[in-house]
Coordinates of C-alpha atoms and ligand atoms in Angstrom, one line a residue:
M8 CA 14.0 108.2 124.5
S9 CA 12.2 109.5 121.4
K10 CA 11.3 107.1 118.3
T11 CA 13.3 107.9 115.0
K12 CA 10.8 109.6 112.6
V13 CA 11.1 107.6 109.1
L14 CA 8.9 109.2 106.3
V15 CA 7.7 106.0 104.1
T16 CA 6.1 106.6 101.1
G17 CA 4.4 103.9 99.0
A18 CA 3.1 102.8 102.3
S19 CA 0.1 101.0 101.1
G20 CA 1.7 98.8 98.7
L21 CA 2.3 95.4 98.7
V22 CA 5.9 95.5 101.1
G23 CA 5.4 99.2 102.5
S24 CA 2.7 98.4 104.3
R25 CA 4.1 95.0 106.0
F26 CA 7.3 97.4 107.3
I27 CA 5.1 99.9 108.7
E28 CA 3.2 96.7 110.5
L29 CA 6.4 95.3 111.8
A30 CA 9.0 97.9 112.2
K31 CA 7.1 99.4 115.6
V32 CA 10.4 100.8 116.6
F33 CA 10.3 104.3 114.1
D34 CA 7.9 107.0 114.5
F35 CA 6.1 106.7 110.4
V36 CA 5.2 109.6 108.6
T37 CA 2.7 108.0 105.9
P38 CA 2.1 110.4 103.3
D39 CA 0.0 108.7 100.0
L40 CA -2.1 109.6 97.2
P41 CA -3.7 111.9 96.0
H42 CA -2.5 114.4 98.8
F43 CA 1.2 113.2 97.9
D44 CA 1.9 112.8 94.7
L45 CA 5.9 112.1 93.8
T46 CA 5.9 113.5 90.6
D47 CA 4.6 117.0 91.8
L48 CA 8.1 118.6 93.4
E49 CA 6.4 121.1 95.2
A50 CA 4.0 119.0 97.0
V51 CA 7.2 116.7 98.0
R52 CA 9.0 120.1 99.0
V53 CA 6.4 121.3 101.6
L54 CA 5.8 117.7 102.8
V55 CA 9.5 117.2 103.6
E56 CA 9.8 120.5 105.4
K57 CA 6.9 120.2 107.4
E58 CA 7.9 117.0 108.6
N59 CA 11.2 116.9 109.2
P60 CA 11.9 113.2 109.0
E61 CA 15.4 111.7 110.4
W62 CA 15.3 109.2 107.1
I63 CA 13.1 108.3 104.2
V64 CA 12.3 105.2 102.8
N65 CA 11.0 105.7 99.1
F66 CA 8.8 102.0 98.0
A67 CA 6.6 104.2 96.1
A68 CA 6.7 103.0 92.5
F69 CA 5.3 102.6 89.3
T70 CA 5.4 99.0 89.5
D71 CA 3.2 97.2 86.6
V72 CA 6.2 96.0 84.5
N73 CA 4.0 95.1 81.3
A74 CA 2.2 98.8 81.8
A75 CA 5.8 100.2 81.6
E76 CA 7.0 98.2 79.2
Q77 CA 3.5 100.1 76.6
Q78 CA 5.7 103.4 77.6
S79 CA 8.7 102.3 76.4
G80 CA 11.2 105.3 75.8
D81 CA 8.7 107.8 76.6
E82 CA 10.4 109.9 79.6
N83 CA 6.6 111.5 79.8
G84 CA 5.0 108.6 80.6
L85 CA 4.1 107.9 84.2
A86 CA 6.5 104.9 85.0
W87 CA 9.3 107.7 84.2
K88 CA 7.9 110.4 86.3
V89 CA 6.8 108.4 89.4
N90 CA 10.3 106.2 89.4
V91 CA 12.6 108.9 88.0
T92 CA 11.5 112.4 88.4
G93 CA 10.1 111.3 91.9
V94 CA 12.7 110.1 93.0
G95 CA 14.5 113.4 91.9
N96 CA 11.9 115.0 93.7
L97 CA 12.6 113.1 97.0
L98 CA 16.4 114.2 96.8
K99 CA 15.8 117.7 96.0
S100 CA 13.5 118.1 98.9
F101 CA 15.6 116.1 101.5
K102 CA 19.1 117.1 101.7
S103 CA 20.6 114.0 103.8
K104 CA 22.2 110.7 103.0
N105 CA 19.3 109.1 105.0
F106 CA 17.9 108.0 102.0
I107 CA 16.9 104.5 101.0
Q108 CA 15.8 103.6 98.0
I109 CA 13.9 99.8 96.9
S110 CA 14.7 99.0 93.8
T111 CA 15.1 95.5 91.7
D112 CA 17.2 93.0 90.5
M113 CA 15.3 94.6 87.0
V114 CA 18.0 97.3 86.8
F115 CA 20.5 94.3 85.7
P116 CA 19.7 92.4 82.5
G117 CA 19.7 88.6 83.8
D118 CA 21.0 87.4 80.7
L119 CA 24.2 85.9 79.7
S120 CA 26.0 89.0 78.8
Q121 CA 25.8 89.7 82.9
P122 CA 24.3 87.0 84.7
G123 CA 22.8 86.7 88.2
P124 CA 22.8 86.7 90.9
Y125 CA 24.1 89.9 91.1
D126 CA 26.1 90.8 94.3
E127 CA 25.9 94.2 96.4
T128 CA 29.3 95.2 94.3
Q129 CA 28.3 94.7 90.8
V130 CA 27.4 97.8 89.0
P131 CA 24.0 98.0 86.9
P132 CA 24.6 98.9 83.0
D133 CA 24.4 102.5 81.8
S134 CA 22.2 101.7 78.8
N135 CA 18.7 100.2 78.3
E136 CA 19.5 97.9 75.5
K137 CA 19.2 95.2 77.3
L138 CA 16.5 96.1 80.0
T139 CA 12.4 96.4 80.7
W140 CA 11.4 100.1 81.1
Y141 CA 10.7 99.3 84.2
G142 CA 13.8 98.2 84.8
W143 CA 15.8 100.9 83.4
T144 CA 13.5 103.5 85.5
K145 CA 14.6 102.0 88.4
N146 CA 18.2 102.1 87.2
R147 CA 18.1 105.5 86.3
A148 CA 16.6 106.3 90.2
E149 CA 19.4 104.2 91.8
K150 CA 22.0 106.4 89.8
L151 CA 20.4 109.3 91.1
V152 CA 20.4 108.1 94.6
R153 CA 24.0 107.0 94.3
E154 CA 25.1 110.4 93.2
N155 CA 23.1 111.8 96.3
G156 CA 24.8 109.8 98.9
G157 CA 21.9 107.7 99.8
S158 CA 21.3 104.2 99.9
V159 CA 19.9 101.1 97.8
L160 CA 18.1 98.2 99.0
R161 CA 17.6 95.6 96.2
I162 CA 14.7 93.3 96.7
I163 CA 12.9 90.4 94.0
Y164 CA 9.5 88.6 93.8
P165 CA 8.7 89.9 97.7
V166 CA 6.1 87.5 99.3
R167 CA 4.3 87.8 102.6
H168 CA 1.3 85.7 103.7
N169 CA -1.4 87.4 103.3
F170 CA -2.7 90.9 101.9
D171 CA -5.7 91.2 100.0
I172 CA -4.9 94.3 97.7
K173 CA -2.3 92.7 95.7
P174 CA -1.1 89.2 94.5
D175 CA 2.5 88.2 95.0
Y176 CA 4.5 85.8 93.4
I177 CA 3.5 82.6 95.3
R178 CA -0.4 83.9 96.2
G179 CA -0.7 84.4 92.4
A180 CA 0.0 81.7 91.3
L181 CA -1.9 79.7 94.2
K182 CA -5.0 81.5 93.2
K183 CA -4.4 80.5 89.0
Y184 CA -3.7 77.0 90.6
V185 CA -7.3 76.3 92.5
D186 CA -9.2 78.4 89.6
G187 CA -7.8 75.9 87.4
K188 CA -6.1 78.4 85.0
M189 CA -2.3 77.8 85.9
Y190 CA -0.1 78.4 83.2
P191 CA 2.8 75.8 82.4
L192 CA 5.8 77.6 85.0
F193 CA 9.5 77.9 83.4
M194 CA 11.6 75.3 84.4
D195 CA 14.7 77.1 83.4
Q196 CA 14.5 81.0 84.7
Q197 CA 16.4 81.5 87.8
I198 CA 14.4 83.8 90.4
C199 CA 15.2 84.4 94.2
I200 CA 12.4 85.6 96.2
A201 CA 12.4 88.0 99.0
F202 CA 10.6 87.0 102.3
I203 CA 8.8 90.9 103.3
D204 CA 9.4 90.1 107.1
E205 CA 13.3 89.6 106.4
I206 CA 13.2 93.1 103.9
S207 CA 11.5 94.9 107.0
D208 CA 14.6 93.4 109.2
T209 CA 17.0 94.6 106.6
L210 CA 15.6 98.0 106.7
Q211 CA 15.6 98.0 110.3
K212 CA 19.3 97.4 110.7
I213 CA 19.9 99.8 108.4
I214 CA 18.7 102.5 110.0
E215 CA 19.1 101.8 113.3
T216 CA 23.2 101.3 112.3
E217 CA 22.8 104.1 110.3
S218 CA 25.0 102.2 107.3
Q219 CA 25.0 103.3 103.7
G220 CA 25.9 101.4 100.6
T221 CA 23.8 98.9 98.3
F222 CA 22.0 96.0 100.2
H223 CA 20.4 93.3 98.8
C224 CA 17.5 90.8 100.5
S225 CA 16.4 87.9 98.5
S226 CA 16.4 83.9 99.3
D227 CA 19.0 81.5 97.3
T228 CA 17.9 80.9 93.3
T229 CA 15.2 78.5 92.5
T230 CA 12.9 78.3 89.6
P231 CA 9.1 79.2 89.1
Y232 CA 8.2 75.4 88.8
E233 CA 10.3 74.4 91.6
L234 CA 8.9 77.3 93.9
I235 CA 5.3 76.5 93.0
T236 CA 5.3 72.8 92.5
Y237 CA 7.1 73.0 96.6
V238 CA 4.4 75.5 98.0
V239 CA 1.5 73.3 96.4
D240 CA 3.3 69.9 97.7
Q241 CA 3.6 71.9 101.2
L242 CA 0.1 72.5 101.2
G243 CA -0.9 69.0 100.5
A244 CA -2.4 69.8 97.4
D245 CA -1.6 67.8 94.3
S246 CA 1.3 69.6 92.0
S247 CA 1.0 66.9 89.3
V248 CA -1.0 69.0 87.4
I249 CA 1.5 71.6 87.1
K250 CA 3.3 71.9 83.8
S251 CA 6.5 73.2 83.2
T252 CA 7.8 75.3 79.8
S253 CA 10.5 77.0 78.7
V254 CA 11.4 80.7 79.0
L255 CA 13.9 80.5 76.1
D256 CA 10.9 79.4 74.1
F257 CA 8.5 81.6 75.9
L258 CA 11.1 84.8 75.2
K259 CA 10.9 84.3 71.5
T260 CA 7.3 85.1 71.2
Q261 CA 7.7 88.3 72.8
T262 CA 8.3 92.1 71.2
N263 CA 10.9 92.2 74.1
P264 CA 13.3 89.4 74.4
N265 CA 14.4 90.8 77.5
R266 CA 10.9 91.2 78.8
Y267 CA 11.9 88.2 81.5
P268 CA 15.3 88.0 83.0
V269 CA 16.4 84.4 82.5
W270 CA 19.6 84.7 85.0
G271 CA 18.2 87.1 87.8
G272 CA 18.6 87.0 91.4
L273 CA 20.3 88.8 93.9
K274 CA 23.4 87.4 96.4
T275 CA 23.3 88.5 99.8
K276 CA 26.3 87.8 101.7
L277 CA 28.0 90.9 101.9
T278 CA 24.6 92.5 103.4
E279 CA 24.4 89.7 105.8
E280 CA 28.0 90.7 107.0
N281 CA 27.8 94.1 106.8
L282 CA 24.3 93.9 108.7
D283 CA 25.2 90.8 110.9
M284 CA 22.1 89.0 109.7
H285 CA 20.7 86.0 108.2
H286 CA 18.2 85.7 105.1
S287 CA 16.4 82.3 104.7
S288 CA 16.4 80.3 101.6
W289 CA 13.4 80.2 99.8
Q290 CA 12.3 76.6 101.3
T291 CA 12.1 78.3 105.1
V292 CA 10.8 81.4 103.6
V293 CA 7.6 78.9 102.2
E294 CA 7.9 77.3 105.1
R295 CA 7.8 80.6 107.5
L296 CA 4.8 81.7 105.3
I297 CA 2.6 78.5 105.8
G298 CA 3.7 78.8 109.4
Q299 CA 2.0 82.3 109.4
G300 CA -1.1 80.9 107.4
L301 CA -0.8 81.2 103.9
G302 CA -3.1 78.7 102.3
L303 CA -4.9 78.0 99.4
P304 CA -7.0 80.7 98.5
D305 CA -10.8 79.8 98.1
K306 CA -12.0 79.1 94.2
S307 CA -12.6 82.1 92.0
P308 CA -16.7 82.2 91.8
T309 CA -17.5 80.7 88.4
Q310 CA -19.3 83.2 86.1
S311 CA -22.3 82.3 84.0
Ligands
NAP405 N1 6.3 93.7 94.0 C1 7.8 93.2 93.1 O1 7.5 92.0 92.5 C2 9.0 93.9 93.5 C3 10.3 93.4 92.8 C4 11.1 94.3 93.3 C5 11.0 95.2 93.7 N2 10.0 96.2 94.0 C6 9.9 97.2 94.4 O2 9.5 97.6 95.7 C7 8.8 98.4 96.0 C8 7.6 98.2 96.4 O3 6.7 97.6 95.6 P1 5.5 97.0 95.7 O4 5.0 96.1 95.2 O5 5.0 97.1 97.3 O6 4.3 98.1 95.5 P2 3.0 98.7 95.2 O7 2.2 97.3 95.9 O8 2.5 98.9 93.6 O9 3.0 99.7 95.5 C9 3.3 100.9 95.1 C10 3.2 102.2 96.1 O10 3.4 103.6 95.3 C11 2.7 104.5 95.9 N3 2.6 105.3 94.6 C12 2.8 105.0 93.4 N4 2.2 106.2 92.2 C13 2.9 107.2 93.1 C14 3.0 108.7 93.6 N5 2.9 109.4 92.0 N6 3.5 108.8 94.2 C15 3.3 108.7 95.7 N7 3.1 107.3 96.0 C16 2.8 106.6 94.6 C17 1.0 103.5 95.2 O11 0.4 104.1 96.0 P3 -1.3 104.1 95.6 O12 -1.5 102.3 96.4 O13 -2.1 105.2 96.1 O14 -1.4 103.8 94.0 C18 1.5 102.6 96.3 O15 1.4 102.6 97.7 C19 9.1 99.7 94.5 O16 9.8 100.6 94.5 C20 9.5 98.4 93.8 O17 9.5 98.9 92.3 C21 9.0 95.6 93.9

């Protein structure tokens, strides 16, 4: 039997590259910049027509939340062009419901007006009043995808045991820890992590079962302080040097009071029931990462 042909955008990124590594059951097409630019409708059309994939998984995005924030309100900025216009270009070029958009819990406000953890049935707001600019672009992309009958897979702080090109939430913190540059960690911010290997399994299940709708991949909730001190302890290092602080106090110093969701996170019960699968607790994710080889990184050379 021939393999299902899946076109994956953003296949060089943190999450997409691991999906390609793990989901060997598929025949992948992995176009990337500079030859394939999502913002160029003609280039997208030509590629989709030439490859004629059975599924598209769109990982490609403008993912720098702080840089996106600098473009707030600018629909000619790159964040909007990649995250909204780019998704529109894919949908115009691929007239099929076999489309999966990778999204984020940041499409929700993460505050007490609509606190997480969010389940798959909750509807993201139709206004950007309480979102970051990044969150709003992803929110609008979800809307386009839903209107075209495609599916959405939301993830949150995706983690893997290694990937030299880009740190994730845990590896980024460990680097700061070994360099003695660890900032105080929020002890009152509700977050989750998503094990990228489980994101890959979830995608494989959606495609293999030809499922449609909104799906989540996430652990249960924790806080940055609890998570990182746990990782450091599990690696046999000294977590007592890590200080804690309050996200609520920190947000008072920010231009955008919505910069960090306080009550974020995703629930996965419906996804697990619909796809007959299980997502690990955050402690189990940490243990599995360590089992795969996650360790303390080398200290950065001191600069003279
Ligand atoms: N990382 C997180 O914390 C997080 C959390 C929740 C959701 N997500 C979502 O998960 C998805 C994957 O995130 P990630 O962390 O793997 O992202 P990433 O490492 O930043 O990778 C983004 C990918 O998109 C590609 N890309 C950017 N602009 C493009 C364009 N104009 N045309 C074609 N490709 C373009 C990049 O190509 P180049 O490498 O060539 O630039 C790269 O392959 C994104 O949709 C993101 O919104 C991420």
